[in-house]
Short mmCIF file of C-alpha atoms in Angstrom, two decimals:
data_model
loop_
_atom_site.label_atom_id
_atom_site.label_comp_id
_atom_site.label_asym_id
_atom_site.label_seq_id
_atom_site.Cartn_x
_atom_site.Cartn_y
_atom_site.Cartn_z
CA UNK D 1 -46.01 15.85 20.86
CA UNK D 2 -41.94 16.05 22.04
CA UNK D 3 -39.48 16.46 19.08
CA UNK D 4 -37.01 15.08 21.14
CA UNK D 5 -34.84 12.15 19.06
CA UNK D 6 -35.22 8.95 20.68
CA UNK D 7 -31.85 7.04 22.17
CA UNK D 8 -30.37 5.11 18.84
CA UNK D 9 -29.90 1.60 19.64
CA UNK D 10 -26.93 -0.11 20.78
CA UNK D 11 -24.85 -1.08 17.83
CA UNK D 12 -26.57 2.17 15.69
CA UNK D 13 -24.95 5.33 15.13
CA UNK D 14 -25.59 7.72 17.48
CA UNK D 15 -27.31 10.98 16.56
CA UNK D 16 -24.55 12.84 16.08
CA UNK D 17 -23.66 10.65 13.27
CA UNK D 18 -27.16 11.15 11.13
CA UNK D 19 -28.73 13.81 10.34
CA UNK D 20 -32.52 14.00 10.25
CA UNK D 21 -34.80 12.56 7.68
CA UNK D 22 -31.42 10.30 6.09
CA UNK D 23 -32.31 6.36 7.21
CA UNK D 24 -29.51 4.96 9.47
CA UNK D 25 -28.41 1.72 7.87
CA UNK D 26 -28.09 -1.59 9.46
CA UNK D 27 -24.75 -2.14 10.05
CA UNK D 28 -25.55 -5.69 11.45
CA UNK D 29 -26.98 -6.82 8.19
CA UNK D 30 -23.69 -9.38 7.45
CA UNK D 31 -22.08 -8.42 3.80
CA UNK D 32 -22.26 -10.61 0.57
CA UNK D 33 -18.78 -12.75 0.84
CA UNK D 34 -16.22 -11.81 -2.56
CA UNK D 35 -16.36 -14.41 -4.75
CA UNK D 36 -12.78 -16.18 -5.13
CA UNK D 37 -11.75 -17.35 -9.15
CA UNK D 38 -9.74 -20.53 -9.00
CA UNK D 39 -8.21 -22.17 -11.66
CA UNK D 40 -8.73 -25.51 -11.11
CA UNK D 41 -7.06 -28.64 -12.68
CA UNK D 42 -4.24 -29.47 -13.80
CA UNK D 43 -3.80 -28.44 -17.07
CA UNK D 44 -4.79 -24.79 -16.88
CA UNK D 45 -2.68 -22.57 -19.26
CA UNK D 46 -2.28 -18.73 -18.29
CA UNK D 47 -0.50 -16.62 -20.98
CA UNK D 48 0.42 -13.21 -19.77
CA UNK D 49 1.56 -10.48 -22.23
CA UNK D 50 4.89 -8.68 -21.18
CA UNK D 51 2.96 -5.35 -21.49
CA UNK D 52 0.72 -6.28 -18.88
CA UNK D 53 -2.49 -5.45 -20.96
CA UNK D 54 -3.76 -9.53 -21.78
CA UNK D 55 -4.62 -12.10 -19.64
CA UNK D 56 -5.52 -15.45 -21.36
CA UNK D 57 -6.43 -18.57 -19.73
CA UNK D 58 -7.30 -21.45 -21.97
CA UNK D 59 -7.65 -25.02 -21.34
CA UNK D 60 -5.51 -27.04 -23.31
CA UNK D 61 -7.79 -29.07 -24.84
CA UNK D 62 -9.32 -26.23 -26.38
CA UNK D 63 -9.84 -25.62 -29.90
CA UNK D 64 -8.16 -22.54 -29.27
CA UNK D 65 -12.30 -20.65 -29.84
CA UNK D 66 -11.91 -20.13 -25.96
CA UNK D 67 -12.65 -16.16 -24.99
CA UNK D 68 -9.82 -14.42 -23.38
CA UNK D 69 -10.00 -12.61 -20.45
CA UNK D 70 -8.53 -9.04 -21.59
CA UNK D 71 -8.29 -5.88 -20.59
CA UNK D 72 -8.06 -2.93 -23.24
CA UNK D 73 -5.94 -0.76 -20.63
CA UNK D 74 -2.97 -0.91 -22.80
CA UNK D 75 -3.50 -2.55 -25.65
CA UNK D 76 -4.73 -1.52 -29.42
CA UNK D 77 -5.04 -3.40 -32.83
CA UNK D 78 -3.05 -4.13 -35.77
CA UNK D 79 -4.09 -5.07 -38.99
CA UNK D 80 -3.20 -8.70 -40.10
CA UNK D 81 -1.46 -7.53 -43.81
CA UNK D 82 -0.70 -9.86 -46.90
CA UNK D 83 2.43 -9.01 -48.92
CA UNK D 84 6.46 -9.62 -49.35
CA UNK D 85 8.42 -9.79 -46.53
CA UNK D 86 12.30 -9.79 -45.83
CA UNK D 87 15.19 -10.03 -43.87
CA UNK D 88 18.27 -7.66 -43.45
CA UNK D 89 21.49 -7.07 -41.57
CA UNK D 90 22.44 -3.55 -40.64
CA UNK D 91 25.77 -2.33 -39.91
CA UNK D 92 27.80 0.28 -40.31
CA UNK D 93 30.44 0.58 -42.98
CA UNK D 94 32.70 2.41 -45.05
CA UNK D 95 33.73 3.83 -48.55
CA UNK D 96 36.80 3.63 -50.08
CA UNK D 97 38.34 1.91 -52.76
CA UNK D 98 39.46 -1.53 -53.13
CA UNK D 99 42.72 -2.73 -52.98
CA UNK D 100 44.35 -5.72 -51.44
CA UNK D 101 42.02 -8.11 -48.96
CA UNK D 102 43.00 -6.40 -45.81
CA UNK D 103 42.57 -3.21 -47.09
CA UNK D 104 45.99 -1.70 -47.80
CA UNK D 105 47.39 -0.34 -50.60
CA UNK D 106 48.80 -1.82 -53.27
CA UNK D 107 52.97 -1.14 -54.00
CA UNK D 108 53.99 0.79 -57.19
CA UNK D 109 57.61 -1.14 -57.54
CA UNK D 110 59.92 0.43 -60.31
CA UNK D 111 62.05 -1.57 -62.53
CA UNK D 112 63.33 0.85 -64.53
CA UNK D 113 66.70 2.89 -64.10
CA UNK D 114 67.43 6.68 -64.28
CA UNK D 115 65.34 9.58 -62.45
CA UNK D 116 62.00 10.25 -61.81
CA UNK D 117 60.73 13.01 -63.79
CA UNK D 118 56.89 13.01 -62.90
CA UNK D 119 55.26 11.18 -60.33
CA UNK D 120 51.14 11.47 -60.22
CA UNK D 121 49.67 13.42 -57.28
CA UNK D 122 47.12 11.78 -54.30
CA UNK D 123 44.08 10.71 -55.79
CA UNK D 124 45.37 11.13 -59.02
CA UNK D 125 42.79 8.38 -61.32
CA UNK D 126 45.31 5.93 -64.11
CA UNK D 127 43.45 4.06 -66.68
CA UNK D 128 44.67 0.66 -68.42
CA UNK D 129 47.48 1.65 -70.58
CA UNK D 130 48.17 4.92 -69.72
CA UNK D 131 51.38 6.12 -68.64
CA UNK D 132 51.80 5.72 -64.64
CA UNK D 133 54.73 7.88 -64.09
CA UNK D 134 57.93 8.71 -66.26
CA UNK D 135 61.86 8.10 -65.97
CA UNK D 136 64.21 9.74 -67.60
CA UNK D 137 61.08 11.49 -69.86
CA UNK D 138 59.93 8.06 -70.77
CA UNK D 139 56.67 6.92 -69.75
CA UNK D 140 56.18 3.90 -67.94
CA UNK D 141 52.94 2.05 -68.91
CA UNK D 142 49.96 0.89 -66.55
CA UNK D 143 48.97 -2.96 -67.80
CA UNK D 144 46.03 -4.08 -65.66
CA UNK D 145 47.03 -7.31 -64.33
CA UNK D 146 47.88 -9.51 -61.38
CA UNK D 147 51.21 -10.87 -61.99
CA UNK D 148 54.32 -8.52 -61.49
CA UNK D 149 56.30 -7.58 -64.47
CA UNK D 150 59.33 -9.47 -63.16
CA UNK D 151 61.13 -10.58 -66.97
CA UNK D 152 60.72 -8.56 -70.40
CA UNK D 153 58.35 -9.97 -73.05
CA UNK D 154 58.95 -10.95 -76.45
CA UNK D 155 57.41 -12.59 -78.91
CA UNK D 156 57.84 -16.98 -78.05
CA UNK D 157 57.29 -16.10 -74.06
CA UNK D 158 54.25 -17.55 -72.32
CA UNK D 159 53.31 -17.06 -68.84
CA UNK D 160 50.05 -15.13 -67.04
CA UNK D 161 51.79 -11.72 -67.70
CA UNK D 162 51.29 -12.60 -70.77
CA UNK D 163 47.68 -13.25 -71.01
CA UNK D 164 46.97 -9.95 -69.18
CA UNK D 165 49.29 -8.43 -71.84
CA UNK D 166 46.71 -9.92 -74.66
CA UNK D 167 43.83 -8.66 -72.39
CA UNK D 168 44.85 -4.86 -72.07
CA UNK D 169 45.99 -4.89 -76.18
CA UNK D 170 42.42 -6.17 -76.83
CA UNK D 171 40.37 -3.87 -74.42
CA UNK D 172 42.14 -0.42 -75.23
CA UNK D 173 41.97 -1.21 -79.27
CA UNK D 174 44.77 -1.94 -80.21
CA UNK D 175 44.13 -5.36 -81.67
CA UNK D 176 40.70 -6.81 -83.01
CA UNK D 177 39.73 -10.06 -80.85
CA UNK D 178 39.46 -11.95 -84.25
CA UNK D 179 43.37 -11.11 -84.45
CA UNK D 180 44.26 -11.62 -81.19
CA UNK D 181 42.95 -14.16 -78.34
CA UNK D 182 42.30 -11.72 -75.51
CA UNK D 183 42.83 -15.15 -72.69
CA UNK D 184 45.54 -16.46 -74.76
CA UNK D 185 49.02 -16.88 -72.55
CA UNK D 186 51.12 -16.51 -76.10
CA UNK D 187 53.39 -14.18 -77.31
CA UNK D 188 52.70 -14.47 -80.70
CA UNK D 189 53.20 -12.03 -84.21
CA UNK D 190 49.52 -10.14 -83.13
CA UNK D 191 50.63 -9.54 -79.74
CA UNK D 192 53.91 -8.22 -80.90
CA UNK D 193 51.95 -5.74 -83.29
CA UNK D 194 49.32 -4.58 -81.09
CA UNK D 195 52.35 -3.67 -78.60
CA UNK D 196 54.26 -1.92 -81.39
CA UNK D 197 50.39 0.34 -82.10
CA UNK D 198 50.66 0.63 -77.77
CA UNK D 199 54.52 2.17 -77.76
CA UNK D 200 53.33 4.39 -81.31
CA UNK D 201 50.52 5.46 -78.64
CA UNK D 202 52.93 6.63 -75.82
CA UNK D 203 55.28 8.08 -78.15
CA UNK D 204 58.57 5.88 -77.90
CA UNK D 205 60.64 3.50 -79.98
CA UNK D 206 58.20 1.00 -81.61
CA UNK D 207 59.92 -2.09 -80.82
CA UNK D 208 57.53 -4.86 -80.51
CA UNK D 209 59.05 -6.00 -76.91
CA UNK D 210 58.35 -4.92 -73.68
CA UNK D 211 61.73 -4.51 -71.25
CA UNK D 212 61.83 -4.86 -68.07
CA UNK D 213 60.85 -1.75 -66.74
CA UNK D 214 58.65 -0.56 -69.65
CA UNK D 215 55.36 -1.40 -67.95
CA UNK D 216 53.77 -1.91 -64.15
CA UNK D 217 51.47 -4.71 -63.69
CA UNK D 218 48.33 -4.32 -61.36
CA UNK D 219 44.90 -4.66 -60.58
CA UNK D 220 43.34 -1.32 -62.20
CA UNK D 221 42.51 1.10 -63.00
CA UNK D 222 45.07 2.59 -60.03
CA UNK D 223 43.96 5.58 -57.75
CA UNK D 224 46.66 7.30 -56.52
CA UNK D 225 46.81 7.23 -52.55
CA UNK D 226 50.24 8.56 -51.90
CA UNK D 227 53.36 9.49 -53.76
CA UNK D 228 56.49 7.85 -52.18
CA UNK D 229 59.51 9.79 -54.23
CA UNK D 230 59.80 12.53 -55.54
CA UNK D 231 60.51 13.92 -59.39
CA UNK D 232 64.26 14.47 -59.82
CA UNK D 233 65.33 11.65 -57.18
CA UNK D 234 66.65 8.24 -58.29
CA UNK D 235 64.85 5.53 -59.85
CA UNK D 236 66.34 2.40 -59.12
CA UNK D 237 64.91 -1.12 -59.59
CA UNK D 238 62.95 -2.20 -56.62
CA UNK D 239 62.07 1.39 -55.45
CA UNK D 240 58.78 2.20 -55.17
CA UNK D 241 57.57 5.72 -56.29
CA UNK D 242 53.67 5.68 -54.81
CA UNK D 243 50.85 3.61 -53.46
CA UNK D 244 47.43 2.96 -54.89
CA UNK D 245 44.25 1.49 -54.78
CA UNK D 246 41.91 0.50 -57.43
CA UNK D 247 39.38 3.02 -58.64
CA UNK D 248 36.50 0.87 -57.89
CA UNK D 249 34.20 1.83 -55.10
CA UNK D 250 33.61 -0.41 -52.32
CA UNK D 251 32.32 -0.53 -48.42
CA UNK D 252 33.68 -2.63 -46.01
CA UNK D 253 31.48 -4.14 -43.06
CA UNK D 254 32.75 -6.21 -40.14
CA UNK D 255 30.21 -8.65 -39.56
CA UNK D 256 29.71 -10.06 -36.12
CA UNK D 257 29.31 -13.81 -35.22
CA UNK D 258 25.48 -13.49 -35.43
CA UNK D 259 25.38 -12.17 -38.53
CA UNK D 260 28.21 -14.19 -40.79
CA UNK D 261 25.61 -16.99 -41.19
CA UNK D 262 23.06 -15.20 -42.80
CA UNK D 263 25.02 -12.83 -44.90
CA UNK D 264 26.01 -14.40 -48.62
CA UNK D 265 28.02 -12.76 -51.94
CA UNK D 266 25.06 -11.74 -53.92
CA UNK D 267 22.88 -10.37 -51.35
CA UNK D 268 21.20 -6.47 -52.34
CA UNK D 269 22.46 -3.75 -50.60
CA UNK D 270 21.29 -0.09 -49.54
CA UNK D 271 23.76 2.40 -48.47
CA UNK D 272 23.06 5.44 -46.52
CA UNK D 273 26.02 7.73 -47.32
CA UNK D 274 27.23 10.49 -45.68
CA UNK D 275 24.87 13.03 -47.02
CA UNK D 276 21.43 10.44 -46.46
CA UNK D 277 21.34 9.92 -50.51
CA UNK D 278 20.87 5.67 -50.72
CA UNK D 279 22.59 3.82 -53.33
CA UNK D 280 21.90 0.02 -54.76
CA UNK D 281 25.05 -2.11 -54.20
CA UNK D 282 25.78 -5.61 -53.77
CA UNK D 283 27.65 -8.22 -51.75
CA UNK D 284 30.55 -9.18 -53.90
CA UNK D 285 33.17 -10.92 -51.31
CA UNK D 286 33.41 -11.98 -47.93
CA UNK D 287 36.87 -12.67 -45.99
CA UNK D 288 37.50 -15.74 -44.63
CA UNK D 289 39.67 -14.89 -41.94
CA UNK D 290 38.22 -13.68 -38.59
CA UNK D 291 40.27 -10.36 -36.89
CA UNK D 292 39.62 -8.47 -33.97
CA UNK D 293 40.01 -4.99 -34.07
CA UNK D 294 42.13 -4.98 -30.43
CA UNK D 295 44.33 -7.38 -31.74
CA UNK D 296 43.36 -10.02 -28.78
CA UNK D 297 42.62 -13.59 -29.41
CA UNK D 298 39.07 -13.25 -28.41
CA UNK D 299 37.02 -15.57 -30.93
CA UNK D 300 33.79 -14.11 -29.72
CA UNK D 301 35.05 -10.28 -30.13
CA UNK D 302 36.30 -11.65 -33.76
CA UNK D 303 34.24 -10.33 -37.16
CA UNK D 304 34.38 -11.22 -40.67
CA UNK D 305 34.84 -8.71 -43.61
CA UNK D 306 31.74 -8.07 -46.16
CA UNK D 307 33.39 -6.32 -49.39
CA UNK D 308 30.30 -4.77 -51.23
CA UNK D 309 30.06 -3.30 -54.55
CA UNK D 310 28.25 -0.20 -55.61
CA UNK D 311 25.74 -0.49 -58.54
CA UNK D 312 26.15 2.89 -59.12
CA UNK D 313 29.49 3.97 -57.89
CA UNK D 314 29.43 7.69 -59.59
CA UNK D 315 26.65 8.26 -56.67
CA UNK D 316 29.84 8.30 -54.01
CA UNK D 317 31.21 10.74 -55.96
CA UNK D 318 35.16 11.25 -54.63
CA UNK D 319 34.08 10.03 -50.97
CA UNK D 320 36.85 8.30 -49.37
CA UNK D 321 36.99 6.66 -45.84
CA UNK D 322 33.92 7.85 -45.40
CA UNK D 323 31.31 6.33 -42.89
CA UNK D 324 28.04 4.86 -44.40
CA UNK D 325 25.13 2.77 -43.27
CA UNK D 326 24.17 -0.42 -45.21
CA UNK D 327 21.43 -2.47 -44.99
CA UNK D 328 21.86 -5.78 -46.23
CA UNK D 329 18.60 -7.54 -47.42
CA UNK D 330 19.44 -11.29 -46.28
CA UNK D 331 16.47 -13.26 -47.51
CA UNK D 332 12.61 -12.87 -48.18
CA UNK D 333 9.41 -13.97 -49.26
CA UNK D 334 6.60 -12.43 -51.58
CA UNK D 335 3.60 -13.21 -50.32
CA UNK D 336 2.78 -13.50 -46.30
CA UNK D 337 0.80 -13.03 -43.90
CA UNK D 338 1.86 -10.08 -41.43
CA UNK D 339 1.97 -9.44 -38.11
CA UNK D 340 3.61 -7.33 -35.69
CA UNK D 341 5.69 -9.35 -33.32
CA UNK D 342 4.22 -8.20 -30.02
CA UNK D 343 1.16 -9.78 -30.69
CA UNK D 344 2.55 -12.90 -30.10
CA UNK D 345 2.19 -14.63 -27.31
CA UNK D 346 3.98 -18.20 -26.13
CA UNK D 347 2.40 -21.19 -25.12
CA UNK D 348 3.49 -23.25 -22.14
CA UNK D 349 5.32 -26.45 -23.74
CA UNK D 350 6.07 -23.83 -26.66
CA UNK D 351 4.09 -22.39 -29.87
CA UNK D 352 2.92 -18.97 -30.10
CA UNK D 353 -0.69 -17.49 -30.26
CA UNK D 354 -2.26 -13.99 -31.18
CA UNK D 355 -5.65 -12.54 -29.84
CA UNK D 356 -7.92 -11.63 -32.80
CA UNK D 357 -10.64 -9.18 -32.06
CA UNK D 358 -13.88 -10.28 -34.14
CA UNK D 359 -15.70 -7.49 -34.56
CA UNK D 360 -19.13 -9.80 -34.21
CA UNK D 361 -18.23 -12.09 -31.80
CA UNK D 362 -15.75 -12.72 -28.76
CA UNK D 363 -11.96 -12.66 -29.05
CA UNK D 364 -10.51 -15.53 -29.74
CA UNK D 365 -7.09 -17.41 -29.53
CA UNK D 366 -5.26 -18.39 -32.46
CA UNK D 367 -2.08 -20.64 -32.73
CA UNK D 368 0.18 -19.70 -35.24
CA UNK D 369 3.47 -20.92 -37.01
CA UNK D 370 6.25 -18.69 -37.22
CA UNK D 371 8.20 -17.85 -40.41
CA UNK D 372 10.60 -15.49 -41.43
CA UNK D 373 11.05 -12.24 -38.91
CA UNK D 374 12.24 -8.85 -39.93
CA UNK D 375 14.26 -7.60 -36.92
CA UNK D 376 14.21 -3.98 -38.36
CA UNK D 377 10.78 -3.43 -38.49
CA UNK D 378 9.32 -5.25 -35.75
CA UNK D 379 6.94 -7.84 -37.79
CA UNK D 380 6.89 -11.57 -38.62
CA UNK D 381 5.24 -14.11 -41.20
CA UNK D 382 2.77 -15.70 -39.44
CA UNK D 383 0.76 -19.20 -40.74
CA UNK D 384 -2.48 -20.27 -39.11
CA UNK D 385 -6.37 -19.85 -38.95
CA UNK D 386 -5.49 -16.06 -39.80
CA UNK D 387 -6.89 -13.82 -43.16
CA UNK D 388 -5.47 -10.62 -44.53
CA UNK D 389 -7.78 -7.54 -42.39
CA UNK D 390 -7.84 -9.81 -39.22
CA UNK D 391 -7.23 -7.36 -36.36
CA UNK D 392 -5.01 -8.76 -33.43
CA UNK D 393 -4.04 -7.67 -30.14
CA UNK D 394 -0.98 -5.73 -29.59
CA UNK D 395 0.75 -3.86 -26.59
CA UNK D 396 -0.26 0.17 -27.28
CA UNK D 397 2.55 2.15 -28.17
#
């Protein structure tokens, strides 16, 4: 019998193509056709996840059980958590000390005559009726207050001076409050013997009165910032021998016009400072006059000032002008349900969703309410046919 191949038919691959014993297939055999998806009808909803990695189409008059069509390229799960949740601003700030609204310094003004013959040094710390600097070897007293010493005090005179006056005597010892009112605005008998135990204190003539020129009224304790004369030059009235601040710590934050609304005085704080130690402060002021740090009249450029306190201000140690982080904690809830914010998906006509993945049964679509959001961590309180150890879909990281 020949071994010789036979002619392949017309249409079949000729023998050069096949090799032998390997079955030529029939090319003229016409292929399956593709089958097409269509979303029909009108009210078809298609939710697509920014990542890419979900594809959901659900009709809207679905109960929201319909299965999604996903793909796990891209995607992992989160836990669905129960706890507190909360809000914060962060910004950066900084340490100093406080002083007047803007931030400058407050003026030491003289009203005494003669020659300086010791000024206090930068940074130089004076408490409540201590002696702030001396002219002529006589010490001129600090009286925390914030009405200028602008008359002498004897006994008869009223005024707010005054009432600081009562304050201070009360505060450093020097008169028992059932002796003396400490809010009273009166110059009476007890003031004018608590003042004579202040000037036995500081070591000159026991007079009862304060001249002009004995004391300095201001918000304090002061904190020296910067000595303006010089010990041996003249003190006249109206000269000013330093600047200072008060020695309480604050940090200043310029809030932007996102953030003013949310912000309020009481609000807890965290500070970062310079060396990443945190410290517990609080929101104790905010300004009420917008500024822009160029100086141009560009409302949206324009912040607000956020004075905050330090609970525990020995933490900053001598820090000042120093650069800090703060992180203030707006608002917040304590118990919630937790998810991360890119599960979430949006509805067409608005609403959100997430994709929970049952570990019995299909994945499913759940509408959800939102509640509050914490920008710096990325999750949101969530309300809907959710429990705590749900998992949900979310992009992979």
């Amino acid at each position: 019998m020949s071994t010789e191949a036979k002619e392949a038919p017309s249409g079949s691959p000729g023998a050069e193509d096949t090799a032998p014993g390997v079955p030529v297939p029939d090319r003229r055999k016409p292929r399956p056709r593709r089958r097409r998806k269509v979303l029909a009808g009108t009210g078809v909803l298609v939710l697509l996840v920014a990542a890419g990695a979900v594809v959901a189409v659900m009709d809207p008059f679905d109960d929201g059980s319909a299965r999604p069509t996903s793909s796990n390229v891209g995607t992992s799960l989160a836990a669905v958590r129960e706890g507190s949740l909360s809000t914060q601003v962060t910004q950066s700030g900084t340490l100093s000390y406080a002083a007047y609204g803007d931030g400058s310094p407050f003026a030491v003004i003289n009203q005494a005559e003669g020659t300086y013959t010791w000024i206090p040094g930068e940074g130089r710390e004076i408490d409540c009726g201590r002696t702030l600097y001396r002219v002529d070897e006589k010490p001129v007293v600090l009286i925390c207050g914030g009405t200028p010493a602008y008359r002498a005090l004897s006994q008869g005179d009223e005024g707010r001076e005054v009432r600081a006056l009562n304050t201070n005597l009360v505060k450093l010892g020097y008169a028992e409050r059932s002796e003396l009112d400490p809010d009273s605005d009166y110059y009476g008998s007890e003031t004018a013997e608590a003042v004579t135990e202040l000037q036995d204190a500081l070591g000159v003539d026991q007079t009862g009165t304060l001249a002009l020129g004995d004391a300095v009224f201001l918000p304090g304790p002061l904190r020296v910032t910067k000595a303006t004369a010089k010990a041996g030059t003249r003190a006249a009235p109206g000269s000013q021998p330093a600047q200072a601040t008060t020695a309480r710590r604050q940090v200043t934050v310029e809030l932007d016009p996102g953030q003013q609304s949310q912000v309020k005085v009481g609000d807890r704080v965290e500070i970062t400072l310079p060396d990443n130690r945190t410290t517990p402060g609080r929101v104790s002021r905010i300004g009420t006059v917008a500024r822009s740090a160029d100086d141009k009249e560009d409302s949206s450029a324009a912040t607000i000032p956020a004075y905050i306190t330090l609970d525990r201000p020995k933490d900053a140690g001598k820090l000042d002008a120093a650069p800090v982080q703060v992180q203030i904690t707006t608002d917040g809830v304590e118990k919630a349900l937790i998810v991360p914010v890119t599960a979430l998906m949006g509805k067409a006509g608005g609403g959100y969703v997430v994709e929970v993945a049952d570990p019995a049964g299909p994945r499913r679509l759940v509408p959800v309410t939102l509640g509050m959001f914490d920008n710096d961590t990325g999750l949101v309180q969530v309300s809907g046919d959710l429990a705590a150890g749900d998992q949900v879909v979310v992009p992979a990281s």
